mmCIF file of C-alpha atoms and ligand atoms in Angstrom:
data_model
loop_
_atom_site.group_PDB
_atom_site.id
_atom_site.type_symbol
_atom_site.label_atom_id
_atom_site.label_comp_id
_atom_site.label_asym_id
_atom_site.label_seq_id
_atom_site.Cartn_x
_atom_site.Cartn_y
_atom_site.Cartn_z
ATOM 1 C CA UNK X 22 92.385 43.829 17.311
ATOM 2 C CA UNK X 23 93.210 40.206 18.274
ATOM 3 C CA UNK X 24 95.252 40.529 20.699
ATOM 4 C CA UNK X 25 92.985 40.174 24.036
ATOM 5 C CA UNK X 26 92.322 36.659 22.482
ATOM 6 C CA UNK X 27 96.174 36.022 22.040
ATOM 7 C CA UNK X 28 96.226 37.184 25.584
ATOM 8 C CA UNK X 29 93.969 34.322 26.517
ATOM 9 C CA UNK X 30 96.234 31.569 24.372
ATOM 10 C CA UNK X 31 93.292 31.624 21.593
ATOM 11 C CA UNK X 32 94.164 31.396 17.648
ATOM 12 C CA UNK X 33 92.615 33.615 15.384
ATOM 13 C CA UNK X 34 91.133 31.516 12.334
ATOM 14 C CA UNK X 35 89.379 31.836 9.355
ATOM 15 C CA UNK X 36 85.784 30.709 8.335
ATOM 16 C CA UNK X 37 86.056 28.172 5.157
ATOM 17 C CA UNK X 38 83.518 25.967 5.830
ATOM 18 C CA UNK X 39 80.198 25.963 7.963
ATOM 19 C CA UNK X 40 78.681 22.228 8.851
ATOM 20 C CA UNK X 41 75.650 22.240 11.132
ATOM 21 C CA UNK X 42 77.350 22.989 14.464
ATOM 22 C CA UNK X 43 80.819 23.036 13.339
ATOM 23 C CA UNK X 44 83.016 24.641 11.066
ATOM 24 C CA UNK X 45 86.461 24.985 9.558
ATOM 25 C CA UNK X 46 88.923 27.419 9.832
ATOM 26 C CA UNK X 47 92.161 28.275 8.465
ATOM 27 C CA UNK X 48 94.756 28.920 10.997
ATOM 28 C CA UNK X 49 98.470 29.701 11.194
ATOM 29 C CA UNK X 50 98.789 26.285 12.066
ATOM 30 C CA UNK X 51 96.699 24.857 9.472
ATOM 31 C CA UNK X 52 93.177 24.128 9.082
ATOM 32 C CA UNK X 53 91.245 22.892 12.202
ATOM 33 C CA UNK X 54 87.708 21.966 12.655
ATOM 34 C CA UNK X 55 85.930 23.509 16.111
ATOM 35 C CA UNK X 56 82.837 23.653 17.454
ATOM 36 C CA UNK X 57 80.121 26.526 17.039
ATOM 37 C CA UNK X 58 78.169 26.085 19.929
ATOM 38 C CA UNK X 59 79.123 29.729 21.714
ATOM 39 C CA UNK X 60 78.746 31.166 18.481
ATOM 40 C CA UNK X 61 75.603 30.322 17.709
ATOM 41 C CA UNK X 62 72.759 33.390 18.201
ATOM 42 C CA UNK X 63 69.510 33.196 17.291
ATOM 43 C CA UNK X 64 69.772 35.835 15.176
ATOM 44 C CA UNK X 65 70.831 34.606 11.247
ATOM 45 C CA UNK X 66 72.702 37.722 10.825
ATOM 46 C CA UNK X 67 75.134 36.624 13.584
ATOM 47 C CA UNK X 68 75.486 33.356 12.873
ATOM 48 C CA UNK X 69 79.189 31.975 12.043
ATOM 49 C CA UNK X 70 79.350 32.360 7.927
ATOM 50 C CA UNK X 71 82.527 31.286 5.403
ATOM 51 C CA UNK X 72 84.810 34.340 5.537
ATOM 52 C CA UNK X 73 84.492 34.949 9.089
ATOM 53 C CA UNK X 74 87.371 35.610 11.623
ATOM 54 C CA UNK X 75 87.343 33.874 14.785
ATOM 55 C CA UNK X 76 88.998 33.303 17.926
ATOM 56 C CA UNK X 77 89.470 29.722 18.351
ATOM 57 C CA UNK X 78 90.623 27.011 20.927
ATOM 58 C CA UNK X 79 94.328 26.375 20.524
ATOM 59 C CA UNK X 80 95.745 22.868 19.504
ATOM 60 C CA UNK X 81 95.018 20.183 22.528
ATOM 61 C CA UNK X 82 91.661 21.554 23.214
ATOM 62 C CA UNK X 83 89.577 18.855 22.845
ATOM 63 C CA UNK X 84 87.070 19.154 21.816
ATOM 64 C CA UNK X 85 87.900 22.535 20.243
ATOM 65 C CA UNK X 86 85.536 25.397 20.205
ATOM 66 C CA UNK X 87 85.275 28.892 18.667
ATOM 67 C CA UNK X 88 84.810 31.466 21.073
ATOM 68 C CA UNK X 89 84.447 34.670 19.490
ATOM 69 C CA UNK X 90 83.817 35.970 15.939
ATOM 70 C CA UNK X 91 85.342 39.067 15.572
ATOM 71 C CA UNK X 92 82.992 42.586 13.891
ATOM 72 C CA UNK X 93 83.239 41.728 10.084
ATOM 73 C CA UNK X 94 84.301 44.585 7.923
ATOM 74 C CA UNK X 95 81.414 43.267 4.823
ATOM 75 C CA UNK X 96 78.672 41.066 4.655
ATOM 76 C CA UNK X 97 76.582 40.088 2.278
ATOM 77 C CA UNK X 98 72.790 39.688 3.389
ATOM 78 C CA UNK X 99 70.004 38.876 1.826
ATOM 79 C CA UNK X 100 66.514 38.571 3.289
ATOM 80 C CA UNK X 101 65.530 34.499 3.758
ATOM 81 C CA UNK X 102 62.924 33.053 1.531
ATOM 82 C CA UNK X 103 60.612 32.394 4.107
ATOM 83 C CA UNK X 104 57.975 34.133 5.047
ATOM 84 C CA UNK X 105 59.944 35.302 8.274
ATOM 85 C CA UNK X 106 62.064 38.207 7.247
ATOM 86 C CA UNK X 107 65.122 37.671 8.602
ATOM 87 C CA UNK X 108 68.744 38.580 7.387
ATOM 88 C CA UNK X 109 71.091 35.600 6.610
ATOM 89 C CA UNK X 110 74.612 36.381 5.285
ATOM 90 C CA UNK X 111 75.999 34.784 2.929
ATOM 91 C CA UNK X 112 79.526 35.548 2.782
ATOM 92 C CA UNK X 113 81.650 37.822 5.254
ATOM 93 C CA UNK X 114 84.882 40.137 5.050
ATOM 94 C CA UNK X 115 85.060 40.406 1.491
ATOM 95 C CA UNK X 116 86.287 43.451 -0.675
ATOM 96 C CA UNK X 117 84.722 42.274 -3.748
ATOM 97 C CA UNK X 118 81.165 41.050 -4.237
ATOM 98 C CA UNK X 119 81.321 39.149 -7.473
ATOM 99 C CA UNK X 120 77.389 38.318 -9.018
ATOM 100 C CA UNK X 121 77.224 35.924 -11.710
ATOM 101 C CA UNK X 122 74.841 35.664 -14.432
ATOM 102 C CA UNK X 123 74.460 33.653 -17.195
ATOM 103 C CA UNK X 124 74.209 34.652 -20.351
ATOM 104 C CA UNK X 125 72.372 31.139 -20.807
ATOM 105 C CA UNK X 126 69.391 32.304 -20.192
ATOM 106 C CA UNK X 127 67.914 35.779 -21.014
ATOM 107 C CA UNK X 128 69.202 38.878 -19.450
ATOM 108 C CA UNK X 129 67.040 39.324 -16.437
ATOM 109 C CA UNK X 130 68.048 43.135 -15.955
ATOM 110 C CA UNK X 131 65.692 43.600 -13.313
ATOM 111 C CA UNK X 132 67.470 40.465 -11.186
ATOM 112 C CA UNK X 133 70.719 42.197 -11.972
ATOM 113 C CA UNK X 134 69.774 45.511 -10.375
ATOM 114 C CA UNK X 135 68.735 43.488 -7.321
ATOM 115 C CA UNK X 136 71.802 41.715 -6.872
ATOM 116 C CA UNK X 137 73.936 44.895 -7.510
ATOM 117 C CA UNK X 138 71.794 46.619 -4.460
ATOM 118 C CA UNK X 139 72.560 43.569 -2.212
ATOM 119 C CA UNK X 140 76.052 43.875 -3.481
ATOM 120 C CA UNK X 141 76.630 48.079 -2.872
ATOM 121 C CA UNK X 142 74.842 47.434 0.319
ATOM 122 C CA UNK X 143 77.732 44.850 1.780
ATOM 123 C CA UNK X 144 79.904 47.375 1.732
ATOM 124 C CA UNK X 145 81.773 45.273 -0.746
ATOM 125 C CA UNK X 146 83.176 46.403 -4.510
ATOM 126 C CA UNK X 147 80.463 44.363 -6.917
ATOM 127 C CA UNK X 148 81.824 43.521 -9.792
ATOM 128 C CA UNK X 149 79.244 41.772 -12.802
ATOM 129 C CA UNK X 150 80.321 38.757 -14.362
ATOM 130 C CA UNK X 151 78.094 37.328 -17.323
ATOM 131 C CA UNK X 152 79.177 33.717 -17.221
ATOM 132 C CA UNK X 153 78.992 31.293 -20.345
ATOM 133 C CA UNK X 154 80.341 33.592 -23.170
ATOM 134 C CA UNK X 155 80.693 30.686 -25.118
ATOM 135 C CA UNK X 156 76.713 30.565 -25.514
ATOM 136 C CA UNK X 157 76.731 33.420 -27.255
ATOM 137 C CA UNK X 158 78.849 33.325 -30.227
ATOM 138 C CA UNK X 159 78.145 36.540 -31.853
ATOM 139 C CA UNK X 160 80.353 38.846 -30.696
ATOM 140 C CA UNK X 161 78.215 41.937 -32.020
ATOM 141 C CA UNK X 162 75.341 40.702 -29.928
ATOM 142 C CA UNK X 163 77.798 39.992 -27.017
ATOM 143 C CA UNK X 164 78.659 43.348 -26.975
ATOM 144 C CA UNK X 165 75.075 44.700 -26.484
ATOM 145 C CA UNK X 166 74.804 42.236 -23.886
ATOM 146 C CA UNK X 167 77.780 43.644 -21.882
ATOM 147 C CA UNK X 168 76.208 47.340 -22.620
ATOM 148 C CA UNK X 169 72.773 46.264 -21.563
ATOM 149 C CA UNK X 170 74.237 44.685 -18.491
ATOM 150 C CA UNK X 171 76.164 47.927 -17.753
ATOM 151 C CA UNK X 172 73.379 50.042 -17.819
ATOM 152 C CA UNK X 173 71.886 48.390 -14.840
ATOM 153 C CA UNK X 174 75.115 48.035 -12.931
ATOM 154 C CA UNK X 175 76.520 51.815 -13.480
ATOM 155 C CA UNK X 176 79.880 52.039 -11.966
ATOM 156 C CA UNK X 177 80.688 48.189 -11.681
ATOM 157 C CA UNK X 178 83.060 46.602 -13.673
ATOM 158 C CA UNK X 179 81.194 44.190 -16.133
ATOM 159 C CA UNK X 180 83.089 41.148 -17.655
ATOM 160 C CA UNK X 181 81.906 38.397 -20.051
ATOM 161 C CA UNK X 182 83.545 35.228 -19.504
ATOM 162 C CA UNK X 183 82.943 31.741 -20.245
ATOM 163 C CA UNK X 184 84.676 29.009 -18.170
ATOM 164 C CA UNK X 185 84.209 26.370 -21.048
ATOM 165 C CA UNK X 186 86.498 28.069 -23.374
ATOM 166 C CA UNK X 187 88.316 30.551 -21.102
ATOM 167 C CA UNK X 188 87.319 33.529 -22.798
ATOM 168 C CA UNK X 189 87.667 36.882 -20.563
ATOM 169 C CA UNK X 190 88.847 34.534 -17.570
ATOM 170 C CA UNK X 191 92.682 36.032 -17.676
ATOM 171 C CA UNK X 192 91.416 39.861 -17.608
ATOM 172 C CA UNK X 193 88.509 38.425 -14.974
ATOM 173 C CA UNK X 194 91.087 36.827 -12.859
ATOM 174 C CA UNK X 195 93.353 39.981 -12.584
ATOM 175 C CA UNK X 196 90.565 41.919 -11.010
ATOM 176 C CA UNK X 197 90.459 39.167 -7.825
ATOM 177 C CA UNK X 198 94.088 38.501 -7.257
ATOM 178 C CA UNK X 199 94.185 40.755 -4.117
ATOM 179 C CA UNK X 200 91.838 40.828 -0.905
ATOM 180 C CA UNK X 201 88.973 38.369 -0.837
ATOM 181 C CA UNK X 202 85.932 38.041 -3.560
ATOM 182 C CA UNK X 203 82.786 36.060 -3.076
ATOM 183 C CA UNK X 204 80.713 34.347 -6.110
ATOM 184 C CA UNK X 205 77.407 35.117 -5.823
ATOM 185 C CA UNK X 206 74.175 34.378 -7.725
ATOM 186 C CA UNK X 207 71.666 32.056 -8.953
ATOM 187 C CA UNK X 208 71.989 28.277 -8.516
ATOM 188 C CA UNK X 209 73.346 27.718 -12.348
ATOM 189 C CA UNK X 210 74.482 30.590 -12.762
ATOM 190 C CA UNK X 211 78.040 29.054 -13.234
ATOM 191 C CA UNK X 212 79.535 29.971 -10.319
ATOM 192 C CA UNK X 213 81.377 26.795 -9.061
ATOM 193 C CA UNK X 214 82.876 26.233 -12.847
ATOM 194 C CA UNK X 215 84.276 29.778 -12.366
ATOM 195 C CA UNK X 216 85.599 29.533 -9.146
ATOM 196 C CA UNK X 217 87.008 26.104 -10.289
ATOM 197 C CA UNK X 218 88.492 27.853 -13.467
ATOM 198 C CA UNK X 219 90.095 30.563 -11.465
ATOM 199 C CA UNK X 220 91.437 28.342 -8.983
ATOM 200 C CA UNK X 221 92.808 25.662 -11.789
ATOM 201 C CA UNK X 222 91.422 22.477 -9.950
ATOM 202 C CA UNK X 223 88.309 20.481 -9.811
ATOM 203 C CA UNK X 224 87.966 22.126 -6.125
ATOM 204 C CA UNK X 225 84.197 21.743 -5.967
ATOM 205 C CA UNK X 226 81.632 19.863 -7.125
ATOM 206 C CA UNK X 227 79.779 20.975 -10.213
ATOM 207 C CA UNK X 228 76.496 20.593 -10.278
ATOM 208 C CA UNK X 229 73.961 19.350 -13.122
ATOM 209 C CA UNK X 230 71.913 21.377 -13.897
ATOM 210 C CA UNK X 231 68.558 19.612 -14.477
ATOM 211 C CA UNK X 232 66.418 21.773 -16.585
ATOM 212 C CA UNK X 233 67.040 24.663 -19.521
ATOM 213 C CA UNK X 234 66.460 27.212 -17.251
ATOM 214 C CA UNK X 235 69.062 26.951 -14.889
ATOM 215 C CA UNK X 236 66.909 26.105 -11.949
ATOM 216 C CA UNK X 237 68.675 23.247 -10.863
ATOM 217 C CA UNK X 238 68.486 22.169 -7.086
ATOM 218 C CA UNK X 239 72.032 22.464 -5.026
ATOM 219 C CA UNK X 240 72.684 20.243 -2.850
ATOM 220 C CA UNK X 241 75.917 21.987 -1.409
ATOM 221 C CA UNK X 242 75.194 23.836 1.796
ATOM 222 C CA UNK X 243 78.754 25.062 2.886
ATOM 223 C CA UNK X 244 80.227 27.830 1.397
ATOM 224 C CA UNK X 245 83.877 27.312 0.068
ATOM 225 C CA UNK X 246 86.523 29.602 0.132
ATOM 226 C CA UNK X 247 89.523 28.871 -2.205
ATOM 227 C CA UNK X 248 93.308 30.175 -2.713
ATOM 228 C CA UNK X 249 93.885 31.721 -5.600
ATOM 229 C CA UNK X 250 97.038 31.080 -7.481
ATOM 230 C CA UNK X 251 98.046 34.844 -8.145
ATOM 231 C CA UNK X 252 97.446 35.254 -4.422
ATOM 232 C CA UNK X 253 93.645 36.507 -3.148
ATOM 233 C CA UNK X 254 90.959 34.245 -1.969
ATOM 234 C CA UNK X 255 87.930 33.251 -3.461
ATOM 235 C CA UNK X 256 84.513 32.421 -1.778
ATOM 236 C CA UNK X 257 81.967 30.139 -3.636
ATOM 237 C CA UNK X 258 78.817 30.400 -1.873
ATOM 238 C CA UNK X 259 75.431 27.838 -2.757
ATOM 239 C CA UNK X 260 73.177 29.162 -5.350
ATOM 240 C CA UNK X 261 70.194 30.643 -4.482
ATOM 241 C CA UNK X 262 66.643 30.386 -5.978
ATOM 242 C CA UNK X 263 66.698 33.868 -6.006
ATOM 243 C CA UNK X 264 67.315 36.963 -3.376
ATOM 244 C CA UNK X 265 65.440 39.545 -1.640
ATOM 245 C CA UNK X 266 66.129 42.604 -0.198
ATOM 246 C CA UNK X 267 67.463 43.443 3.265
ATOM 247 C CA UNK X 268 67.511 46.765 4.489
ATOM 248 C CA UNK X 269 69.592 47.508 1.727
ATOM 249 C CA UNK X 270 68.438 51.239 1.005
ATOM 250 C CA UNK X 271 71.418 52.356 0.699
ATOM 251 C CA UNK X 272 72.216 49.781 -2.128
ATOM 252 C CA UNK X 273 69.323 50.307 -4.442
ATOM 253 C CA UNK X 274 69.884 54.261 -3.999
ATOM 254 C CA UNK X 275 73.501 53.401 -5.627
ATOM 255 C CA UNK X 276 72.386 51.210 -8.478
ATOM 256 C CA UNK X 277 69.539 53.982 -9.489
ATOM 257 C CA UNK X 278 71.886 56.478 -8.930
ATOM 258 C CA UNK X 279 71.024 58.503 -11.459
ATOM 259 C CA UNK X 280 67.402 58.484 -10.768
ATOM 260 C CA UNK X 281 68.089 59.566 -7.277
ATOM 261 C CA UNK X 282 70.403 62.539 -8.687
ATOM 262 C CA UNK X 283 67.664 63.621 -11.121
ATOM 263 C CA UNK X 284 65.128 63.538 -8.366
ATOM 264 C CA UNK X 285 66.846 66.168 -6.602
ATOM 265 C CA UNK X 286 65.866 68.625 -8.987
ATOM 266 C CA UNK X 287 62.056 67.489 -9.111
ATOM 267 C CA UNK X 288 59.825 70.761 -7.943
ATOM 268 C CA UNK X 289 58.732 69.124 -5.022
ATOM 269 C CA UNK X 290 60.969 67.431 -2.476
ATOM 270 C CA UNK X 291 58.370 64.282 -2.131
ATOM 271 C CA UNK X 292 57.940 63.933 -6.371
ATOM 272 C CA UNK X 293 57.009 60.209 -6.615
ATOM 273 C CA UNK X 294 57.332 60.651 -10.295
ATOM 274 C CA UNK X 295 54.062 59.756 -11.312
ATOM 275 C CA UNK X 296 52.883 62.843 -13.240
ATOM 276 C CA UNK X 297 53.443 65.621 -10.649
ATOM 277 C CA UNK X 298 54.312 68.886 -12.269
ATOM 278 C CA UNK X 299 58.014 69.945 -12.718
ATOM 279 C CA UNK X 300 59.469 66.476 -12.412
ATOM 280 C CA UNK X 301 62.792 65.602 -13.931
ATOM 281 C CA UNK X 302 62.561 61.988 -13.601
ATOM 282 C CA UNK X 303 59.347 61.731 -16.197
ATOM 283 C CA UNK X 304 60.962 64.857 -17.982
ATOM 284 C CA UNK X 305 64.703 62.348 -18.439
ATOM 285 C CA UNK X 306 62.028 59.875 -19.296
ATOM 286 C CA UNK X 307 60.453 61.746 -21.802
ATOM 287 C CA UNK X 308 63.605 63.142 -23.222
ATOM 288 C CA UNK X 309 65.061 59.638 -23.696
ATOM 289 C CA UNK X 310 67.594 60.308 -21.505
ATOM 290 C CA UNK X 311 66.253 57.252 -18.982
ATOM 291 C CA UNK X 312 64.701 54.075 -19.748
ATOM 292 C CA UNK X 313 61.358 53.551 -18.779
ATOM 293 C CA UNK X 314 62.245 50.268 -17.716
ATOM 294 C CA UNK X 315 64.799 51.558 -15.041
ATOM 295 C CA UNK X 316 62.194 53.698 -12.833
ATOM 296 C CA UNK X 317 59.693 50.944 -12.796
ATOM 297 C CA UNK X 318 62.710 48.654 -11.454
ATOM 298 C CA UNK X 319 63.622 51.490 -9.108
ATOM 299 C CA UNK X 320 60.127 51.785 -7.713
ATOM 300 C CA UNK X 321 59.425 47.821 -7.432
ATOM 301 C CA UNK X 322 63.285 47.776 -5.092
ATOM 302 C CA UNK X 323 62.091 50.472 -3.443
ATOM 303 C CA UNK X 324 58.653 49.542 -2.400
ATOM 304 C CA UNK X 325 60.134 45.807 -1.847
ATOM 305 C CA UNK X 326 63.170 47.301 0.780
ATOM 306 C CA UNK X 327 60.639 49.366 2.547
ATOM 307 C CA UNK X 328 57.951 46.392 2.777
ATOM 308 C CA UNK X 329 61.296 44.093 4.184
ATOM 309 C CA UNK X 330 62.794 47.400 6.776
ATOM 310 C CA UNK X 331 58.758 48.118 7.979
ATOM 311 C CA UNK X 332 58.613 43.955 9.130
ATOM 312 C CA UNK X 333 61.816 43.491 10.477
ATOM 313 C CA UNK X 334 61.631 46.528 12.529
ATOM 314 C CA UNK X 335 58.142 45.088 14.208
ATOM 315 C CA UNK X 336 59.989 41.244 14.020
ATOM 316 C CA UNK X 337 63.175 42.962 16.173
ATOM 317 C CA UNK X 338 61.374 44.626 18.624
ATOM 318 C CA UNK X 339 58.558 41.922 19.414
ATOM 319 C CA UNK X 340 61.726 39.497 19.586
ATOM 320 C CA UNK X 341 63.672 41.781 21.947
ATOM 321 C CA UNK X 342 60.230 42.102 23.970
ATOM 322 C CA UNK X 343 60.121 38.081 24.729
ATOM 323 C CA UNK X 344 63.606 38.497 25.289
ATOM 324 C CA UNK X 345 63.164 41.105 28.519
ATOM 325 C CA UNK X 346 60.403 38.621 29.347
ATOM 326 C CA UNK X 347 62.583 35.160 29.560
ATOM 327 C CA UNK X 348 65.216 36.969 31.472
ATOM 328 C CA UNK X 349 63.167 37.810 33.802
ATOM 329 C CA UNK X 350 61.656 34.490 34.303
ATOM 330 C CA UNK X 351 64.976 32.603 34.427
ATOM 331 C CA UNK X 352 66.269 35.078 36.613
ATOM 332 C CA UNK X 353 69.818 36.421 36.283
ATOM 333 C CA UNK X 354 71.760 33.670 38.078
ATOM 334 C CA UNK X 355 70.948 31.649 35.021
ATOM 335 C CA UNK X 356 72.329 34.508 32.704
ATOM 336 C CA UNK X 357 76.014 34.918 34.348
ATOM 337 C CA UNK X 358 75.974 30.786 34.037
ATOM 338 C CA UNK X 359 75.811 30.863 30.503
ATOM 339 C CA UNK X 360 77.631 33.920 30.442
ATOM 340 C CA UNK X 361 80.890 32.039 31.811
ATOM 341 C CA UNK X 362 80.633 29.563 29.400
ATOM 342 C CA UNK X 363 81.336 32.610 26.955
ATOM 343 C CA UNK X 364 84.942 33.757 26.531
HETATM 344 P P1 GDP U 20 76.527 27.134 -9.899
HETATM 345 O O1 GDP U 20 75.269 26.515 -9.409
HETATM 346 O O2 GDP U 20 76.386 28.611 -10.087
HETATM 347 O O3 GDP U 20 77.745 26.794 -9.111
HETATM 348 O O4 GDP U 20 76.741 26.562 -11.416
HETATM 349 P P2 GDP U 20 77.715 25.399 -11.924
HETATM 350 O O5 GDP U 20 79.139 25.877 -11.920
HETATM 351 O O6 GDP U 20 77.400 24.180 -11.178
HETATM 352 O O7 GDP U 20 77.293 25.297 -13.462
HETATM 353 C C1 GDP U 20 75.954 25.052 -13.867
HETATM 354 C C2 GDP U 20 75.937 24.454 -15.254
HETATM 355 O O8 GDP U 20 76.434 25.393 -16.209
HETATM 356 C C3 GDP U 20 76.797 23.205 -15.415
HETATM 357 O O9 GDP U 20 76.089 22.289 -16.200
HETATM 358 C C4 GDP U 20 78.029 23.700 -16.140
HETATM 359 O O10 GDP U 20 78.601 22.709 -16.930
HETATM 360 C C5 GDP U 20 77.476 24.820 -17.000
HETATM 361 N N1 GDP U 20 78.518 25.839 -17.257
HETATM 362 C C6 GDP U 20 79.323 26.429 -16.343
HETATM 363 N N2 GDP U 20 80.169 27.288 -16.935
HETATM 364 C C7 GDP U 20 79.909 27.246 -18.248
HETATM 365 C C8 GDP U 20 80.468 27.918 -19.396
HETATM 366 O O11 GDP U 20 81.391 28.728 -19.317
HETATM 367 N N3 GDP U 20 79.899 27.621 -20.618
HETATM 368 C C9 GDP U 20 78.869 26.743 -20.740
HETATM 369 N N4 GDP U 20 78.390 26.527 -21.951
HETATM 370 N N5 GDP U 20 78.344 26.089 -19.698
HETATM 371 C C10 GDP U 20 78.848 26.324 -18.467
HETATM 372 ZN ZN1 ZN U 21 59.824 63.603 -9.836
#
């Protein structure tokens, strides 16, 4: 796949670190530090992220730029807080999508469901970690804590581990010593003090985390990626306030899996589940075969996904509308300019 660009005397790199117009890479040669300016859409969801793999000037370029990311196998989007919807990803290439949450604070069931969708829908393995064991000394209530957890997450691997005392870190670490897993999760969630943990140095800065509730502000905004010792890489990436959906369908239909599979056999192929006669999903319900609690979380990541596709669609198409437009007005001698400046 790279070999047009070793054709053209070009290094292929990878993303560890994005600054605001340049970034870092790791390279056969070492790590270099080029310039993003070619590689900079408009478009969030294609701009250069930690875990990328680039194409990038050889050594005596000066200064150095990248010239081409190449198709990423993963990502893992989320929708940006603002008000725009737009995609931004927040970690790229990775096999395993790792979401931390802390036991610290009450288990937030419904915020683990979310992040598992966002995880299934990288295209990623998520795994759940439940970080700060050590808060929770009982090991009976632990347990239910794990079961709870797994119950929202069906078919990830769940691990409790606290990176105080070490507890569940050996067993945790053997699941990421091959490929490339990304930390993900809430600012406090204890995702540096992992990574840190894993990686046995003080590689990153931990924050303080200024009130009880883990909301904390970060003041990081590169995302790190790490070598581990048993071989792997690990990606740290800022935490986040909180995440919403993007397009990820596909994602939230794998965490309710079992909603979706009992829906099949509803009476009518459109059963919202709200009473209708012959449905399966309030019959599970009533049989105590499915919480409650899991089809309203279903229905709010539902509703919430389709709210996020039905925007994004209009956003894309107005955007590719002014897009027609400015071409036109700058005519296309102006394109093929910037054009050559592209590899
Ligand atoms: P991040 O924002 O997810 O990277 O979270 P940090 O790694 O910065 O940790 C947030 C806070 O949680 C810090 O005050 C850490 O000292 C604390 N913390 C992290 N890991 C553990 C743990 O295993 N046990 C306990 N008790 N506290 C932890
Ligand atoms: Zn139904």
């Amino acid at each position: 796949m790279f070999a047009p660009y070793r054709e053209r005397g070009l290094l292929a790199g990878r993303v560890v670190r994005v600054d605001r117009g340049l970034c870092d890479l790791v390279t056969v040669g070492g790590t270099v530090r080029a310039d993003t300016e070619f590689v900079v859409p408009r478009d969030p969801m294609r701009v250069v992220c930690t875990g990328d793999w680039a194409a990038v000037d050889p050594e005596g370029a000066d200064p150095r730029y990248v010239r081409q990311l190449l198709p990423r196998r993963t990502a893992f989007v989320r929708s940006t807080s603002s008000k725009r919807s737009e995609g931004q990803v927040l970690a790229a290439n990775v096999d395993q999508a790792v979401i931390a949450v802390s036991l610290g604070n009450d288990l937030d069931l419904g915020r683990v469901e979310r992040f598992m969708a966002l995880a299934w829908e990288s295209g990623a393995q998520p795994v759940l970690a439940l970080t700060k064991a050590d808060l929770v000394p009982d090991a009976a209530v632990l347990a239910h804590l794990v079961q709870d957890a797994q119950s929202a997450a069906p078919g990830v691997p769940v691990h409790a581990v606290s990176a105080g005392t070490g507890y569940g870190l050996a067993e945790f670490g053997a699941l990421v010593t091959g490929g490339t897993a990304a930390l993900l999760g809430q600012s406090g969630a204890g995702k540096s003090t992992l990574a840190n943990a894993l990686h046995g140095a003080q590689a990153m800065e931990v924050q303080a985390v200024r009130d009880a509730d883990g909301k904390g502000r970060h003041t990081t905004t590169t995302r790190n990626l790490l070598l581990l010792p048993g071989g792997g890489v690990l990606i740290d990436t800022p935490g986040l306030r909180g995440v919403g959906l993007f397009d990820a369908g596909d994602g939230v239909g794998q965490v309710f899996a079992e909603i979706e599979e009992l829906a099949a056999d509803c009476r009518f192929q459109d059963c919202a589940h709200e009473g209708e006669p012959g449905c399966a999903v309030l019959a599970a319900i009533d049989a105590g075969e499915l919480p409650e609690r899991r089809l309203d979380s279903y229905r709010k990541l539902v509703r919430e996904n389709q709210r996020i596709v039905a925007k994004t669609d209009a956003r894309v198409r107005a955007e590719l509308r002014r897009e027609f437009k400015r071409r036109g007005a700058e005519g296309r001698a102006a394109m093929r300019v910037k054009k050559g400046l592209q590899p």
